[in-house]
Short mmCIF file of C-alpha atoms in Angstrom, two decimals:
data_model
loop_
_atom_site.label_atom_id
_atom_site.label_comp_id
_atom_site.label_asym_id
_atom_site.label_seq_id
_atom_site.Cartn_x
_atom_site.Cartn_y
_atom_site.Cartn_z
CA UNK A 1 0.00 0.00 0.00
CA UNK A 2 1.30 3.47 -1.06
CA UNK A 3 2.18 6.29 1.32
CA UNK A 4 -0.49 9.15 0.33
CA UNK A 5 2.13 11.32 0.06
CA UNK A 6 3.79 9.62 -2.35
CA UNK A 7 0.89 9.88 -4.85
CA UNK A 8 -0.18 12.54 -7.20
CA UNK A 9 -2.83 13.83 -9.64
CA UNK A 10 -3.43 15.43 -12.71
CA UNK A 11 -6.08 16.82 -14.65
CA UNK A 12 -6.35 15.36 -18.48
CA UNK A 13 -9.25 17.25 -19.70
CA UNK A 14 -12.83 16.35 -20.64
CA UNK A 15 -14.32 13.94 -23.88
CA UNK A 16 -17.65 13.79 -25.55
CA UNK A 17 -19.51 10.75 -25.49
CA UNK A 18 -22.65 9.70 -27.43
CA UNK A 19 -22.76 5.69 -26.42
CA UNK A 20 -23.43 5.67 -22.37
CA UNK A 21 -24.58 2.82 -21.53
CA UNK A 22 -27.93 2.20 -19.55
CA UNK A 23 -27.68 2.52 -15.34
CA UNK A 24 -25.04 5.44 -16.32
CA UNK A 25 -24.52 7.17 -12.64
CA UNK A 26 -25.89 10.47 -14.18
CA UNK A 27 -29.72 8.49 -13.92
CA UNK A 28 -28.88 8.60 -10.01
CA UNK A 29 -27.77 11.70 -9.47
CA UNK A 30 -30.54 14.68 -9.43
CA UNK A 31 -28.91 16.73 -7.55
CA UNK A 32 -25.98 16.93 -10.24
CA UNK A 33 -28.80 18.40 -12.41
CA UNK A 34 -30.74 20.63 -10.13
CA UNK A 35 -32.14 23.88 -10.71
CA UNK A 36 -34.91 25.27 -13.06
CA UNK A 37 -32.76 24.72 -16.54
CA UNK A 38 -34.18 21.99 -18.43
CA UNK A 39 -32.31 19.21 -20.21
CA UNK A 40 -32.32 17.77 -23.28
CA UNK A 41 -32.55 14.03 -22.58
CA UNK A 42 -30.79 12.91 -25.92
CA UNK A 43 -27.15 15.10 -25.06
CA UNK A 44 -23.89 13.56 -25.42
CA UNK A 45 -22.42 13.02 -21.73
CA UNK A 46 -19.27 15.24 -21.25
CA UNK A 47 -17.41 13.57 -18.91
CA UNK A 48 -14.08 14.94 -16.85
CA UNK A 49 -10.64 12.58 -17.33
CA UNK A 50 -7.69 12.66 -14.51
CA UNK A 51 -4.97 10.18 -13.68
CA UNK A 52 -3.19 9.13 -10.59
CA UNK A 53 0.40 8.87 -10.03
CA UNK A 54 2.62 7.22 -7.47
CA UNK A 55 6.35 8.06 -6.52
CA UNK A 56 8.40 4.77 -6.09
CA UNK A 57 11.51 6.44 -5.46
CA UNK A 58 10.08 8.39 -2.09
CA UNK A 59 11.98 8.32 0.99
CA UNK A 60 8.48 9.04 3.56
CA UNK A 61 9.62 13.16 3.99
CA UNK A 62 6.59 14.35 2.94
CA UNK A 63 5.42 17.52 1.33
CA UNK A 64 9.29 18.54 1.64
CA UNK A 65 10.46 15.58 -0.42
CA UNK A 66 9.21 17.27 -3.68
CA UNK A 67 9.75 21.20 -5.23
CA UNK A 68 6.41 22.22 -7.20
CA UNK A 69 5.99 24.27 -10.35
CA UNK A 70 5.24 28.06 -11.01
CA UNK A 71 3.13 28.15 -13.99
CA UNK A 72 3.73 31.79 -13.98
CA UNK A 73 6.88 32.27 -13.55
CA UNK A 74 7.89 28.70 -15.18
CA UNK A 75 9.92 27.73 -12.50
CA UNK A 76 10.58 25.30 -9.75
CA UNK A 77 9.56 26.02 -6.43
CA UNK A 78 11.81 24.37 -3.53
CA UNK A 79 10.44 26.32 -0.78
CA UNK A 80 8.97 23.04 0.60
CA UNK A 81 12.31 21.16 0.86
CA UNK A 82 14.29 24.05 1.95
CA UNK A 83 12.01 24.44 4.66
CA UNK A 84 11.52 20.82 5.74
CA UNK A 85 15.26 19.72 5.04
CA UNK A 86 16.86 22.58 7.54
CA UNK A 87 20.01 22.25 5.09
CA UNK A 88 20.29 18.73 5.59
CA UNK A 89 20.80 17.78 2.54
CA UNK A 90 18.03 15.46 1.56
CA UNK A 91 15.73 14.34 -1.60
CA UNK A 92 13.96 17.00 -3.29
CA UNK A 93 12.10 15.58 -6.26
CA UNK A 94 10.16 17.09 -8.65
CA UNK A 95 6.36 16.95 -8.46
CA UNK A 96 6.50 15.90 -12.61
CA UNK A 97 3.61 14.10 -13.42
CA UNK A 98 2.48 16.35 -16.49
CA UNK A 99 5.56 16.05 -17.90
CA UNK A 100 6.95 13.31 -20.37
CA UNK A 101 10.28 12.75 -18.78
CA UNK A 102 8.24 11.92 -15.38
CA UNK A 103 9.94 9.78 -12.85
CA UNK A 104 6.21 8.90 -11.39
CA UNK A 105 4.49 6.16 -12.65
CA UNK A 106 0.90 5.63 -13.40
CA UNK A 107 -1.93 4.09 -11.04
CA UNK A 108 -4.63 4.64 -13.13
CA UNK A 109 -7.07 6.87 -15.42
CA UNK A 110 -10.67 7.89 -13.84
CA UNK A 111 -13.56 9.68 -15.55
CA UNK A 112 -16.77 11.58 -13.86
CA UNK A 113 -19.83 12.36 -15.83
CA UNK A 114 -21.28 14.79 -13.18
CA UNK A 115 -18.08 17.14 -13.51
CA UNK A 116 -19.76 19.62 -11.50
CA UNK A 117 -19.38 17.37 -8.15
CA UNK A 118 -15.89 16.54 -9.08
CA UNK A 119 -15.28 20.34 -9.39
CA UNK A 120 -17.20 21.17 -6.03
CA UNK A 121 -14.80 18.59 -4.01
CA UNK A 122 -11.24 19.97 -6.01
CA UNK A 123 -12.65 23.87 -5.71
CA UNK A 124 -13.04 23.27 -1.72
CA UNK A 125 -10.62 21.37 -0.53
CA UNK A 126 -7.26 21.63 -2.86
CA UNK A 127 -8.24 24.33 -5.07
CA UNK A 128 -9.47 27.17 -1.96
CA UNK A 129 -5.49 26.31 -0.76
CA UNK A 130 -3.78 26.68 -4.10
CA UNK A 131 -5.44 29.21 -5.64
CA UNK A 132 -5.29 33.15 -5.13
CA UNK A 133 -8.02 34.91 -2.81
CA UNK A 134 -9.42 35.97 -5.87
CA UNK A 135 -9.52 32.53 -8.16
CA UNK A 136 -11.29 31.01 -5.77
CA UNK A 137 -14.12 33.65 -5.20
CA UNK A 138 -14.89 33.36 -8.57
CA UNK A 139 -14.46 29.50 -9.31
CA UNK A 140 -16.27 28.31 -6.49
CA UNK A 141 -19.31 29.97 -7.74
CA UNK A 142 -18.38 30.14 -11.38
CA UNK A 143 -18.84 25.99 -11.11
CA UNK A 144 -22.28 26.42 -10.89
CA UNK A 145 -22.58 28.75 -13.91
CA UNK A 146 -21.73 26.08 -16.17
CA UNK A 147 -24.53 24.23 -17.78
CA UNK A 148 -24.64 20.58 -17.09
CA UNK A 149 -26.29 18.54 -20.00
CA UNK A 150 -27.24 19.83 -23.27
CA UNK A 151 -30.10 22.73 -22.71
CA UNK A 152 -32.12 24.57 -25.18
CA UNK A 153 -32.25 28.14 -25.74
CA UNK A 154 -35.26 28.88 -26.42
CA UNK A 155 -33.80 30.78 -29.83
CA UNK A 156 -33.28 29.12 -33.14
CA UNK A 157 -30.80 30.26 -36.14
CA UNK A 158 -31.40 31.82 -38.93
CA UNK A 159 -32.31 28.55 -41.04
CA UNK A 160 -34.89 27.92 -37.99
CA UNK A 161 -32.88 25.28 -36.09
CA UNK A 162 -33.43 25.32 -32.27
CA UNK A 163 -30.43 25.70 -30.81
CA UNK A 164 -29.08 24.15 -27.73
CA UNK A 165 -26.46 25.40 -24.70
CA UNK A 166 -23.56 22.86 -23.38
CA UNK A 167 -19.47 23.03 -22.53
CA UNK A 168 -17.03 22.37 -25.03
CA UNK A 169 -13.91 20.56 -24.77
CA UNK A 170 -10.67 21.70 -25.38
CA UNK A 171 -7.30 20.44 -26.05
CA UNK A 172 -5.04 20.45 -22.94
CA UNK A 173 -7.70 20.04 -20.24
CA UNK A 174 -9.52 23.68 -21.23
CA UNK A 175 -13.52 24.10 -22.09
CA UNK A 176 -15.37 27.03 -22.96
CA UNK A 177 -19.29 27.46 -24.16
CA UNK A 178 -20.73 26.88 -27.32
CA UNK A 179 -24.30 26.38 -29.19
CA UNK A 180 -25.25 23.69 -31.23
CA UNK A 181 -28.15 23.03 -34.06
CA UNK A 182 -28.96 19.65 -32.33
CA UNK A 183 -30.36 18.14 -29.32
CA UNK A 184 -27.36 16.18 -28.70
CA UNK A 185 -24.82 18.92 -28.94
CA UNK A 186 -22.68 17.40 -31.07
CA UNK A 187 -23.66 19.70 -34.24
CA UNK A 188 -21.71 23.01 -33.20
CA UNK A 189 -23.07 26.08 -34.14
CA UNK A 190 -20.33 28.37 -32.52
CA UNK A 191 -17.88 28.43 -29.90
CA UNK A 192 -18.07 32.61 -30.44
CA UNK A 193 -18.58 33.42 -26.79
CA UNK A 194 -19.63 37.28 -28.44
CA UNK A 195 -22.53 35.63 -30.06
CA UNK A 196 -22.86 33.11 -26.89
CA UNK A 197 -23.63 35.72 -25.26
CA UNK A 198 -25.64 37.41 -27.16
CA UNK A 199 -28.01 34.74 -27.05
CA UNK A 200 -27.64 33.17 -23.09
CA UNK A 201 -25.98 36.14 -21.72
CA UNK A 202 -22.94 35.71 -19.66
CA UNK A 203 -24.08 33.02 -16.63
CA UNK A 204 -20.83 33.52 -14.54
CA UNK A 205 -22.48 37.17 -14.27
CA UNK A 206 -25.42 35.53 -12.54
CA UNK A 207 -24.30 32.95 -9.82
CA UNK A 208 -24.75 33.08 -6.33
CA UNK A 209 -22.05 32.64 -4.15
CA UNK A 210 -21.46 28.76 -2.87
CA UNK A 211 -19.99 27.35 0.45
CA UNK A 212 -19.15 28.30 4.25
CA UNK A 213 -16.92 31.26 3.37
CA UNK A 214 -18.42 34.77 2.48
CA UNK A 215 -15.40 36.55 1.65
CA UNK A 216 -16.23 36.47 -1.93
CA UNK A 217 -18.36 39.34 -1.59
CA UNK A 218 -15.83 41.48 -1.67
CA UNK A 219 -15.81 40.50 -5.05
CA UNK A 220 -17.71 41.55 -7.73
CA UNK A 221 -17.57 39.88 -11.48
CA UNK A 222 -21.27 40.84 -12.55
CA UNK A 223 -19.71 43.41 -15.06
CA UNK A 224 -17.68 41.03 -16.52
CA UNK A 225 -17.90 39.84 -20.30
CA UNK A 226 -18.53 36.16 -21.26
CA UNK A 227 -15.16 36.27 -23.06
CA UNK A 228 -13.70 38.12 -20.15
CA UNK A 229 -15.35 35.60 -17.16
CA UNK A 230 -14.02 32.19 -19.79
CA UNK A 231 -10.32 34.01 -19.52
CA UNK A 232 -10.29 34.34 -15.55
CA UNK A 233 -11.80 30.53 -15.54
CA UNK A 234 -9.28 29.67 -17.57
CA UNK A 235 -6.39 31.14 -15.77
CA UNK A 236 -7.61 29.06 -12.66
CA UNK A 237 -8.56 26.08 -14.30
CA UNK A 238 -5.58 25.08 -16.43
CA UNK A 239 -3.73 25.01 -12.69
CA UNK A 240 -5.02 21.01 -12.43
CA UNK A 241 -3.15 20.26 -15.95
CA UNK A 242 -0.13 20.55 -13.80
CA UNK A 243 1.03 17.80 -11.51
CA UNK A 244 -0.30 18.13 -8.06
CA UNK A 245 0.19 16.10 -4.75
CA UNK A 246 -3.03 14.05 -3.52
CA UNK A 247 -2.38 15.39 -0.10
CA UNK A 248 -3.62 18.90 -0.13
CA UNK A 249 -1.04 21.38 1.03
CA UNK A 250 -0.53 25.40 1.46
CA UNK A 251 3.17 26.44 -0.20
CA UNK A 252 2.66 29.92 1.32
CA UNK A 253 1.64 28.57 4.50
CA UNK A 254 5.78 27.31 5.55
CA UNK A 255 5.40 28.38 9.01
CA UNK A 256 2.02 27.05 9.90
CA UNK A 257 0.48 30.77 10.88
CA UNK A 258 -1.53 31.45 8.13
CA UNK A 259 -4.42 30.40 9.26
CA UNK A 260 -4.25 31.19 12.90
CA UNK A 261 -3.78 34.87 12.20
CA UNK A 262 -5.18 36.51 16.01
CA UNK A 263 -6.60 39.70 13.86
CA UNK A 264 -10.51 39.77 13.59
CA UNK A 265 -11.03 39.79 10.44
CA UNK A 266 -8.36 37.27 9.18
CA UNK A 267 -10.29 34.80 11.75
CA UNK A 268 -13.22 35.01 9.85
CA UNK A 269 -11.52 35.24 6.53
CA UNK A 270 -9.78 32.20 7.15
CA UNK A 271 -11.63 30.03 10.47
CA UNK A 272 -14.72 31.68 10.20
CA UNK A 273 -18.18 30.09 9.00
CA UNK A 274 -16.53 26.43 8.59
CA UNK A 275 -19.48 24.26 9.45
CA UNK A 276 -19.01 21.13 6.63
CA UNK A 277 -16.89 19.02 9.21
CA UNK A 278 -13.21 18.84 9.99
CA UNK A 279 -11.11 20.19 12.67
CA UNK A 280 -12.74 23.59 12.65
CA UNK A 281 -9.98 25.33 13.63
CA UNK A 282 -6.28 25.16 11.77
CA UNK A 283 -3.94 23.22 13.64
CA UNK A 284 -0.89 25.15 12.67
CA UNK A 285 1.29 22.50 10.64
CA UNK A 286 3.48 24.16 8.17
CA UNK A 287 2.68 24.12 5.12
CA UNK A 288 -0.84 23.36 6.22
CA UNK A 289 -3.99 23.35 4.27
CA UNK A 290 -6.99 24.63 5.83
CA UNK A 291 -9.61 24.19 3.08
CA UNK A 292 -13.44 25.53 3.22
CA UNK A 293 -14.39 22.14 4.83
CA UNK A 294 -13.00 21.88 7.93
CA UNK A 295 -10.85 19.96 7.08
CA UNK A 296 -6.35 20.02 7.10
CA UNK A 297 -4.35 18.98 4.67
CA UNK A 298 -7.23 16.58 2.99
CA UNK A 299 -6.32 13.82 0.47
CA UNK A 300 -7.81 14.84 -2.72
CA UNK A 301 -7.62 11.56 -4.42
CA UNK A 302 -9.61 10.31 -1.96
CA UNK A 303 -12.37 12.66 -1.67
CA UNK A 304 -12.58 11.97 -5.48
CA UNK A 305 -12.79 8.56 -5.11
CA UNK A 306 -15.44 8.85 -1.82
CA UNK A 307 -17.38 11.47 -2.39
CA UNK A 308 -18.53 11.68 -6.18
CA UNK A 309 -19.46 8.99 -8.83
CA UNK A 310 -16.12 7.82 -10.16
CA UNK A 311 -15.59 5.49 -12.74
CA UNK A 312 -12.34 3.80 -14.37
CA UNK A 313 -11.98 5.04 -17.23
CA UNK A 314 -11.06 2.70 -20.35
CA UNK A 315 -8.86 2.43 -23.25
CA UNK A 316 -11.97 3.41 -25.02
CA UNK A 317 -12.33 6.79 -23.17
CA UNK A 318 -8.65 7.35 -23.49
CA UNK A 319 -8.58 7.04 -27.30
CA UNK A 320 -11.63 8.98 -27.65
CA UNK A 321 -10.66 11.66 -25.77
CA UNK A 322 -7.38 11.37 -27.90
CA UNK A 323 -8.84 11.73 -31.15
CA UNK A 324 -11.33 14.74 -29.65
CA UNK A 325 -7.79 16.48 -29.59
CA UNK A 326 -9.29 17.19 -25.38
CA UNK A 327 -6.78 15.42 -23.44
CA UNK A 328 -2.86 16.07 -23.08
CA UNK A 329 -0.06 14.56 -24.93
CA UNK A 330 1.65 13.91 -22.12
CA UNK A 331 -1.33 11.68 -20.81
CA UNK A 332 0.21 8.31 -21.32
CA UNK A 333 4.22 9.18 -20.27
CA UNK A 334 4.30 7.34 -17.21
CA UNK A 335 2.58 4.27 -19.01
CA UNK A 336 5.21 3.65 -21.45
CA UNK A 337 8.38 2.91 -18.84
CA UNK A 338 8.59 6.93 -18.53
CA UNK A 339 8.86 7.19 -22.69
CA UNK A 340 7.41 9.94 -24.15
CA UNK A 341 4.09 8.69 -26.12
CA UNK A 342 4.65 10.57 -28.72
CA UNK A 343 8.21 10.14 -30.56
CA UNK A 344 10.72 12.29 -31.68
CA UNK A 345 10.42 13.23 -35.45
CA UNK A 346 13.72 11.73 -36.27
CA UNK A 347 12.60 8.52 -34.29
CA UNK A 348 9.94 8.11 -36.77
CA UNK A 349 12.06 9.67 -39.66
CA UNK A 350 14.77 7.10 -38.88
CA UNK A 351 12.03 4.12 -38.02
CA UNK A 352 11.07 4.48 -41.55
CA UNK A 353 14.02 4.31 -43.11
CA UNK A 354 14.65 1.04 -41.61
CA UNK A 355 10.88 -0.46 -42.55
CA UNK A 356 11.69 0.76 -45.92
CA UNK A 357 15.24 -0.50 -46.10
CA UNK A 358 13.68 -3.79 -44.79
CA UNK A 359 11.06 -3.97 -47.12
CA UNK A 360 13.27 -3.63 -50.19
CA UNK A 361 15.50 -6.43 -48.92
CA UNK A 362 12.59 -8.65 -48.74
CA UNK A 363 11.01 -8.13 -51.99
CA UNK A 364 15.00 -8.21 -53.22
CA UNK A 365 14.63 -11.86 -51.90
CA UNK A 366 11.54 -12.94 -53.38
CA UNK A 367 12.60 -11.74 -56.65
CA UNK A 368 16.18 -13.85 -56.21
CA UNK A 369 13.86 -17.18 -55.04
CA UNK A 370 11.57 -16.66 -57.75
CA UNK A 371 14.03 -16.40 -60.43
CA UNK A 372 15.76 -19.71 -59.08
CA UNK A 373 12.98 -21.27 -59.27
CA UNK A 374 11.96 -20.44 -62.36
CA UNK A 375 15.57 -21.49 -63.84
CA UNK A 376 15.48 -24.49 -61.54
CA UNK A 377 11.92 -25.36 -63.53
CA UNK A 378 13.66 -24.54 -66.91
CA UNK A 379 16.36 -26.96 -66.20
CA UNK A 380 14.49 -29.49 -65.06
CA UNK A 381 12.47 -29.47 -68.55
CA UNK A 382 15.22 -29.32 -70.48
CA UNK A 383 16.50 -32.87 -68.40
CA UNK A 384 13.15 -34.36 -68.80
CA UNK A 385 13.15 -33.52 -72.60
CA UNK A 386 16.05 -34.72 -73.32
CA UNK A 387 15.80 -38.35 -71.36
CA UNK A 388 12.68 -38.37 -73.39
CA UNK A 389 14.49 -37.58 -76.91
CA UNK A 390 17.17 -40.04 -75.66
CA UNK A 391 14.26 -43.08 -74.71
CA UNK A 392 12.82 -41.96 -77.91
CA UNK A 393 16.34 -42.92 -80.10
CA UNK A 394 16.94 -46.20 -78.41
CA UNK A 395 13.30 -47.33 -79.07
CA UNK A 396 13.94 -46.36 -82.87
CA UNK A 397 17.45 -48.55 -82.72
CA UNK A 398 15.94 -51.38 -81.56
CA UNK A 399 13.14 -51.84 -83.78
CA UNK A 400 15.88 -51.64 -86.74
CA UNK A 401 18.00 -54.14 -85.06
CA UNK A 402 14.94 -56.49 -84.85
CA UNK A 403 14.03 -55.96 -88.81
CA UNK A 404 17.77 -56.91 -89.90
CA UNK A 405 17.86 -59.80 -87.36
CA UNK A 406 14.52 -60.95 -89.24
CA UNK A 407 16.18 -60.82 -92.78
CA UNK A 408 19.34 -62.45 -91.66
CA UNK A 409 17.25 -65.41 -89.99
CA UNK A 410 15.00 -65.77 -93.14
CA UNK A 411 17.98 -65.65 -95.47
CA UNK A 412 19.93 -68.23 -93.12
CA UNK A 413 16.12 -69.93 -93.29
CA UNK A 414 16.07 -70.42 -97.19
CA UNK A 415 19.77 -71.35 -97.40
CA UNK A 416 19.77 -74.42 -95.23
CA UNK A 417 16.69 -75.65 -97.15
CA UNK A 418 19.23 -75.28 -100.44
CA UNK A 419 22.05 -76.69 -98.44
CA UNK A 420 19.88 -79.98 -97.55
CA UNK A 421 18.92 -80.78 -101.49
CA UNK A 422 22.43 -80.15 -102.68
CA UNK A 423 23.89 -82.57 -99.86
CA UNK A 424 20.89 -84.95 -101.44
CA UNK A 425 21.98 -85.20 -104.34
CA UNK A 426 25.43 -84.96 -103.95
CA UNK A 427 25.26 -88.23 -101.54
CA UNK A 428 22.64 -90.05 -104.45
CA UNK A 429 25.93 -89.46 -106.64
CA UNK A 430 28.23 -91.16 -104.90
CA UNK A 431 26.50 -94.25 -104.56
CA UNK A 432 28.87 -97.39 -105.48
CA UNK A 433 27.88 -99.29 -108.32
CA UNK A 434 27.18 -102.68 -106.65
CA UNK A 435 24.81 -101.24 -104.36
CA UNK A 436 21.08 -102.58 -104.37
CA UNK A 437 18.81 -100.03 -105.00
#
């Protein structure tokens, strides 16, 4: 059994699917779908892909075993093990997941169809302690905003087709909102978020604030554009394509204060209002996640696993999702003994060479054996036809032989029959005189 600190996430991105199969979770879960919007029954599922990781290389140091990295700034961030190690000296991997030259290897890929409860449990537990102040006022209402199943409009085009309201995947783990001409939005109509709006308004514009916290009133986004509200999602969302540990944590919480603050109002910014469970008060770990549970330092993986609909997904989903163009091409690097998935060009420049190099020898070699055979068939005609012309002669021979044999034997036939009478008479001849005939 792994150490949960030793195992991390990623986000993949999301796929389209038209073939769900009866007893789908989504049939069981109404409060996925609540609200007044109503739902076209025949939509394509979107469903949300993420894999798990696991370190086999870690040493049990924690959160200080690994340095993390600064999308912004595009850098690695060893705060952790400086802080843990106390100069010391010890192992401070790279949290590398996303990236094809990982040294993590893969546990497994996972899919959700009710992305909105697998957003709710990432938004409140990891995402309140990784995110700014500000993300996370406006994603953990923004969630909400999203539609979740293909919804009409109540507007059609200009060739009179009713058009319909759903996400849209995009490559590298990113969505956005689009229309489509068909109750299954599958038939896109535009991805414009100009003329999106013009025709659902912007939604983010209209949530109501979710969870314990009420900070995010200080806040306010209602002025904001569609295009402008899909940018700041955006900016927050693509944080889960990077590799991130299971075990929540707090990077600029190294001394453990951050959430103990004595001043009034960062109580209640911070403690205040938690009433979902947990330890209701920070406990004042460094590095410590207090998220807007309850709960410390909370194992996301987990709360994944526990506390929505998961599902593994298959090689089906992966290769779908692949050839949607919505899901990362590092997604399968720590499958393939840490190889990248996809090769080098002059891997597959020089792989080619070699198949055609082989292939030329071989048909090289068929042409050799079939031109040996063919000569080995020639000569073996010409042998055949010439034992035959040979048979042929001696048969010819020996009926001549047989004919003068024949002539001889009837001349040697009529000159004994001569030889016989001239004997005759030669003895009737010499007959003595005194003889009585």
């Amino acid at each position: 059994e792994f150490d949960e600190y030793q195992q991390a996430w990623k986000l993949l991105g999301f796929m389209i699917d038209c073939d769900v199969a009866d007893g789908d979770e989504w049939q069981d879960q109404s409060h996925s779908r609540s609200g007044d919007a109503e739902y076209s029954e025949e939509g394509c599922a979107r469903y949300v892909l993420w894999a798990a990781y696991v370190d086999l290389d870690y040493e049990g140091n924690g959160i200080g075993e690994y340095m993390y990295y600064n999308r912004y700034n595009q850098t690695w961030d060893d705060s952790a093990c400086q802080y843990m190690d106390n100069g010391e000296g010890g192992r401070c991997a790279k949290m590398d997941c996303h990236l094809d030259s990982t040294h993590f290897s893969l546990l497994g890929f996972f899919k959700h169809r009710s992305y909105d409860d697998w957003m709710e449990q990432l938004f409140k537990h990891e995402g309140m302690c990784v995110w700014t102040e500000e993300q996370y006022a406006f994603m953990k209402g923004a969630r909400k905003a999203l539609p979740q199943a293909c919804t009409p409009t109540g507007t059609t085009s200009e060739h009179g087709e009713e058009l319909f309201f759903d996400i849209k995947p995009l490559s590298n783990g990113g969505i956005t909102m689009a229309l489509y001409a068909d109750s299954r939005c599958t038939n896109e109509y535009t991805d414009d978020l100009d003329q999106v709006e013009a025709i659902v308004g912007n939604p983010f514009a209209n949530f109501e604030a979710s969870g314990s916290q009420d900070y995010s009133n200080y806040y306010d986004f209602s002025g904001e554009t569609l295009q402008e509200s899909m940018a700041r999602w955006e900016d927050a969302f693509s944080e889960w394509s990077i590799c991130h540990p299971c075990v929540a944590f707090d990077l600029q919480n190294a001394d453990g204060t951050k959430y103990t603050y004595n001043d009034d109002y960062y109580y209640y910014y911070y403690n205040g209002g938690r009433r979902l469970g947990g330890e209701y008060e920070a406990q004042g770990d460094s590095f410590e996640c207090y998220d807007d549970a309850g709960y410390t330092n909370v194992n996301q993986c987990m709360k994944f696993s526990a506390k929505t609909t998961m599902q593994t997904a298959t090689y089906r989903d992966l290769s779908m999702a692949h050839m949607q163009n919505t899901i990362s091409d590092a997604t399968f690097s720590a499958f393939y003994q840490r190889k990248p998935f996809h090769r080098r060009g002059w891997q597959n420049f020089g792989t080619l060479v070699l198949f055609l190099g082989s292939l030329c020898c071989s048909l090289y070699s068929l042409s050799y054996c079939l031109g040996t055979e063919k000569q080995s068939n020639y000569d073996l005609d010409e042998t055949i036809k010439g034992f035959l012309q040979k048979d042929s002669a001696s048969d010819t021979d020996e009926g001549d032989t047989d004919n003068d044999d024949e002539a001889i034997h009837d001349r040697n036939d009529g000159n004994s029959e001569e030889d016989v009478n001239e004997v005759g008479k030669e003895m009737d001849n010499e007959k003595p005189a005194n003889s009585v005939s």
